[in-house]
Short mmCIF file of N, CA and C in Angstrom, two decimals:
data_model
loop_
_atom_site.label_atom_id
_atom_site.label_comp_id
_atom_site.label_asym_id
_atom_site.label_seq_id
_atom_site.Cartn_x
_atom_site.Cartn_y
_atom_site.Cartn_z
N MET A 1 -30.94 125.75 200.28
CA MET A 1 -31.50 125.82 198.97
C MET A 1 -31.04 124.61 198.16
N ASP A 2 -31.93 124.11 197.37
CA ASP A 2 -31.65 122.94 196.56
C ASP A 2 -30.73 123.32 195.40
N PRO A 3 -29.73 122.50 195.04
CA PRO A 3 -28.83 122.83 193.93
C PRO A 3 -29.56 123.00 192.60
N SER A 4 -30.63 122.25 192.38
CA SER A 4 -31.38 122.43 191.13
C SER A 4 -32.08 123.79 191.11
N TRP A 5 -32.56 124.24 192.28
CA TRP A 5 -33.18 125.57 192.39
C TRP A 5 -32.15 126.64 192.09
N GLN A 6 -30.95 126.50 192.61
CA GLN A 6 -29.88 127.47 192.36
C GLN A 6 -29.50 127.47 190.88
N THR A 7 -29.46 126.31 190.29
CA THR A 7 -29.14 126.21 188.86
C THR A 7 -30.23 126.87 188.02
N THR A 8 -31.47 126.59 188.38
CA THR A 8 -32.59 127.20 187.66
C THR A 8 -32.56 128.72 187.81
N PHE A 9 -32.31 129.21 189.02
CA PHE A 9 -32.25 130.65 189.26
C PHE A 9 -31.09 131.29 188.49
N ALA A 10 -29.94 130.64 188.46
CA ALA A 10 -28.78 131.15 187.73
C ALA A 10 -29.07 131.19 186.23
N LEU A 11 -29.70 130.15 185.72
CA LEU A 11 -30.05 130.12 184.29
C LEU A 11 -31.09 131.19 183.94
N ALA A 12 -32.04 131.41 184.84
CA ALA A 12 -33.05 132.45 184.60
C ALA A 12 -32.40 133.83 184.60
N CYS A 13 -31.50 134.05 185.55
CA CYS A 13 -30.78 135.34 185.59
C CYS A 13 -29.93 135.53 184.34
N ALA A 14 -29.27 134.47 183.90
CA ALA A 14 -28.44 134.54 182.70
C ALA A 14 -29.30 134.83 181.47
N ALA A 15 -30.45 134.20 181.38
CA ALA A 15 -31.36 134.44 180.24
C ALA A 15 -31.88 135.87 180.26
N LEU A 16 -32.22 136.33 181.46
CA LEU A 16 -32.70 137.71 181.58
C LEU A 16 -31.62 138.70 181.17
N CYS A 17 -30.41 138.48 181.66
CA CYS A 17 -29.29 139.36 181.29
C CYS A 17 -28.99 139.26 179.79
N ALA A 18 -29.12 138.06 179.24
CA ALA A 18 -28.86 137.87 177.81
C ALA A 18 -29.87 138.64 176.96
N ALA A 19 -31.06 138.86 177.47
CA ALA A 19 -32.07 139.61 176.73
C ALA A 19 -31.99 141.10 177.01
N VAL A 20 -31.75 141.46 178.27
CA VAL A 20 -31.79 142.87 178.66
C VAL A 20 -30.56 143.64 178.20
N VAL A 21 -29.39 143.07 178.38
CA VAL A 21 -28.14 143.80 178.07
C VAL A 21 -28.06 144.15 176.59
N PRO A 22 -28.22 143.20 175.66
CA PRO A 22 -28.15 143.59 174.25
C PRO A 22 -29.27 144.57 173.85
N GLY A 23 -30.45 144.38 174.42
CA GLY A 23 -31.53 145.31 174.12
C GLY A 23 -31.22 146.72 174.59
N THR A 24 -30.67 146.83 175.78
CA THR A 24 -30.31 148.14 176.31
C THR A 24 -29.19 148.76 175.50
N LEU A 25 -28.20 147.95 175.14
CA LEU A 25 -27.10 148.46 174.33
C LEU A 25 -27.57 148.88 172.94
N GLY A 26 -28.48 148.11 172.36
CA GLY A 26 -29.04 148.48 171.06
C GLY A 26 -29.83 149.77 171.12
N TYR A 27 -30.61 149.92 172.18
CA TYR A 27 -31.39 151.15 172.36
C TYR A 27 -30.45 152.35 172.53
N ALA A 28 -29.44 152.18 173.37
CA ALA A 28 -28.50 153.28 173.61
C ALA A 28 -27.74 153.63 172.34
N THR A 29 -27.35 152.63 171.58
CA THR A 29 -26.63 152.87 170.32
C THR A 29 -27.52 153.62 169.33
N ALA A 30 -28.77 153.21 169.23
CA ALA A 30 -29.70 153.88 168.32
C ALA A 30 -29.91 155.34 168.73
N ARG A 31 -30.03 155.58 170.03
CA ARG A 31 -30.19 156.96 170.51
C ARG A 31 -28.96 157.81 170.19
N LEU A 32 -27.78 157.24 170.38
CA LEU A 32 -26.55 157.97 170.10
C LEU A 32 -26.40 158.25 168.60
N GLU A 33 -26.77 157.29 167.77
CA GLU A 33 -26.71 157.50 166.32
C GLU A 33 -27.69 158.58 165.89
N THR A 34 -28.87 158.58 166.48
CA THR A 34 -29.86 159.61 166.17
C THR A 34 -29.36 160.99 166.60
N ALA A 35 -28.76 161.05 167.77
CA ALA A 35 -28.21 162.32 168.24
C ALA A 35 -27.10 162.80 167.32
N ASP A 36 -26.27 161.89 166.83
CA ASP A 36 -25.19 162.26 165.92
C ASP A 36 -25.75 162.75 164.58
N GLN A 37 -26.78 162.08 164.09
CA GLN A 37 -27.41 162.52 162.84
C GLN A 37 -28.04 163.90 163.01
N GLN A 38 -28.67 164.14 164.14
CA GLN A 38 -29.27 165.46 164.39
C GLN A 38 -28.20 166.54 164.49
N ARG A 39 -27.06 166.20 165.09
CA ARG A 39 -25.97 167.16 165.19
C ARG A 39 -25.43 167.49 163.80
N GLN A 40 -25.27 166.47 162.96
CA GLN A 40 -24.81 166.70 161.59
C GLN A 40 -25.81 167.55 160.80
N GLU A 41 -27.09 167.30 160.99
CA GLU A 41 -28.13 168.10 160.33
C GLU A 41 -28.08 169.55 160.81
N LEU A 42 -27.85 169.74 162.10
CA LEU A 42 -27.75 171.08 162.65
C LEU A 42 -26.55 171.82 162.07
N VAL A 43 -25.42 171.14 161.96
CA VAL A 43 -24.22 171.75 161.38
C VAL A 43 -24.48 172.12 159.92
N ARG A 44 -25.13 171.22 159.18
CA ARG A 44 -25.44 171.49 157.78
C ARG A 44 -26.40 172.67 157.64
N THR A 45 -27.41 172.71 158.50
CA THR A 45 -28.37 173.81 158.45
C THR A 45 -27.71 175.14 158.81
N ARG A 46 -26.84 175.12 159.82
CA ARG A 46 -26.12 176.35 160.18
C ARG A 46 -25.24 176.82 159.03
N ALA A 47 -24.61 175.89 158.33
CA ALA A 47 -23.77 176.26 157.19
C ALA A 47 -24.62 176.87 156.07
N GLU A 48 -25.80 176.32 155.84
CA GLU A 48 -26.70 176.88 154.82
C GLU A 48 -27.15 178.29 155.21
N VAL A 49 -27.49 178.47 156.47
CA VAL A 49 -27.93 179.80 156.93
C VAL A 49 -26.79 180.80 156.80
N GLN A 50 -25.58 180.39 157.18
CA GLN A 50 -24.43 181.29 157.07
C GLN A 50 -24.15 181.63 155.61
N ALA A 51 -24.27 180.65 154.72
CA ALA A 51 -24.06 180.90 153.29
C ALA A 51 -25.12 181.87 152.77
N ALA A 52 -26.36 181.70 153.20
CA ALA A 52 -27.43 182.60 152.77
C ALA A 52 -27.18 184.01 153.29
N ARG A 53 -26.73 184.13 154.54
CA ARG A 53 -26.43 185.46 155.09
C ARG A 53 -25.29 186.11 154.32
N ASN A 54 -24.27 185.34 154.00
CA ASN A 54 -23.15 185.89 153.24
C ASN A 54 -23.61 186.33 151.85
N LEU A 55 -24.47 185.55 151.23
CA LEU A 55 -24.99 185.92 149.91
C LEU A 55 -25.80 187.21 150.00
N ILE A 56 -26.66 187.30 150.99
CA ILE A 56 -27.46 188.51 151.17
C ILE A 56 -26.56 189.70 151.42
N ARG A 57 -25.55 189.50 152.25
CA ARG A 57 -24.61 190.58 152.54
C ARG A 57 -23.88 191.04 151.28
N ARG A 58 -23.46 190.06 150.44
CA ARG A 58 -22.75 190.41 149.21
C ARG A 58 -23.68 191.11 148.24
N LEU A 59 -24.93 190.64 148.14
CA LEU A 59 -25.86 191.24 147.20
C LEU A 59 -26.33 192.61 147.65
N SER A 60 -26.44 192.84 148.94
CA SER A 60 -26.94 194.13 149.41
C SER A 60 -25.82 195.16 149.53
N SER A 61 -24.59 194.75 149.60
CA SER A 61 -23.48 195.71 149.73
C SER A 61 -23.37 196.64 148.54
N PRO A 62 -23.39 196.17 147.28
CA PRO A 62 -23.31 197.09 146.16
C PRO A 62 -24.49 198.07 146.12
N CYS A 63 -25.66 197.62 146.51
CA CYS A 63 -26.81 198.52 146.51
C CYS A 63 -26.62 199.63 147.53
N ASP A 64 -26.13 199.29 148.69
CA ASP A 64 -25.89 200.29 149.71
C ASP A 64 -24.82 201.27 149.24
N ALA A 65 -23.78 200.77 148.60
CA ALA A 65 -22.71 201.63 148.13
C ALA A 65 -23.22 202.53 147.01
N GLU A 66 -24.03 201.97 146.10
CA GLU A 66 -24.56 202.77 145.00
C GLU A 66 -25.53 203.83 145.52
N SER A 67 -26.38 203.47 146.44
CA SER A 67 -27.33 204.45 146.96
C SER A 67 -26.59 205.52 147.74
N GLY A 68 -25.52 205.15 148.43
CA GLY A 68 -24.72 206.14 149.14
C GLY A 68 -24.01 207.05 148.16
N ASP A 69 -23.49 206.48 147.06
CA ASP A 69 -22.83 207.29 146.05
C ASP A 69 -23.82 208.21 145.36
N ALA A 70 -25.02 207.71 145.09
CA ALA A 70 -26.02 208.50 144.39
C ALA A 70 -26.45 209.69 145.24
N SER A 71 -26.55 209.52 146.53
CA SER A 71 -26.98 210.63 147.36
C SER A 71 -25.89 211.68 147.48
N THR A 72 -24.64 211.29 147.46
CA THR A 72 -23.56 212.27 147.56
C THR A 72 -23.30 212.94 146.23
N THR A 73 -23.47 212.22 145.13
CA THR A 73 -23.18 212.82 143.83
C THR A 73 -24.36 213.64 143.33
N SER A 74 -25.58 213.38 143.78
CA SER A 74 -26.72 214.13 143.27
C SER A 74 -26.66 215.59 143.74
N SER A 75 -26.12 215.85 144.90
CA SER A 75 -26.05 217.23 145.38
C SER A 75 -24.91 217.98 144.71
N SER A 76 -23.91 217.28 144.18
CA SER A 76 -22.78 217.95 143.57
C SER A 76 -22.88 217.96 142.05
N ARG A 77 -24.02 217.53 141.51
CA ARG A 77 -24.20 217.52 140.06
C ARG A 77 -24.45 218.93 139.53
N ALA A 78 -24.20 219.05 138.24
CA ALA A 78 -24.49 220.32 137.56
C ALA A 78 -25.99 220.45 137.41
N PRO A 79 -26.51 221.64 137.15
CA PRO A 79 -27.96 221.81 136.96
C PRO A 79 -28.46 220.93 135.83
N ALA A 80 -29.74 220.57 135.90
CA ALA A 80 -30.34 219.66 134.93
C ALA A 80 -30.31 220.23 133.52
N SER A 81 -30.54 221.53 133.37
CA SER A 81 -30.49 222.14 132.04
C SER A 81 -29.39 223.19 132.05
N PRO A 82 -28.29 222.92 131.39
CA PRO A 82 -27.16 223.82 131.46
C PRO A 82 -27.43 225.18 130.80
N GLY A 83 -28.42 225.31 129.92
CA GLY A 83 -28.70 226.57 129.24
C GLY A 83 -29.39 227.57 130.14
N ARG A 84 -30.10 227.15 131.12
CA ARG A 84 -30.83 228.05 132.00
C ARG A 84 -29.99 228.38 133.22
N THR A 85 -30.08 229.58 133.65
CA THR A 85 -29.30 230.01 134.80
C THR A 85 -30.18 230.29 136.01
N GLY A 86 -31.44 230.04 135.91
CA GLY A 86 -32.30 230.26 137.03
C GLY A 86 -33.08 231.56 136.94
N THR A 87 -32.94 232.33 135.85
CA THR A 87 -33.71 233.57 135.69
C THR A 87 -35.01 233.27 134.99
N VAL A 88 -36.00 234.03 135.26
CA VAL A 88 -37.31 233.82 134.66
C VAL A 88 -37.36 234.57 133.33
N ALA A 89 -37.80 233.88 132.31
CA ALA A 89 -37.92 234.50 130.97
C ALA A 89 -39.19 235.31 130.91
N ARG A 90 -39.11 236.47 130.22
CA ARG A 90 -40.29 237.34 130.09
C ARG A 90 -40.82 237.37 128.71
#
């Protein structure tokens, strides 16, 4: 092989590597940054969902307790009209 041919081939390979390697690294870096951003968005969304669930749980707990109290106290309440004893007036 001619030395000029070897030099030309080496320079072509170097130019190809100089273009391919940074491009590949840039592409891989962009993909990794996108994946990291998506992971952060997922964590943020999960935190929002958990906060909403906690809020719903806090807001619905008093209602459940009140409805439970109302059902137990309604059966133990005094009659609606204390003057009447349940006899029919004639």
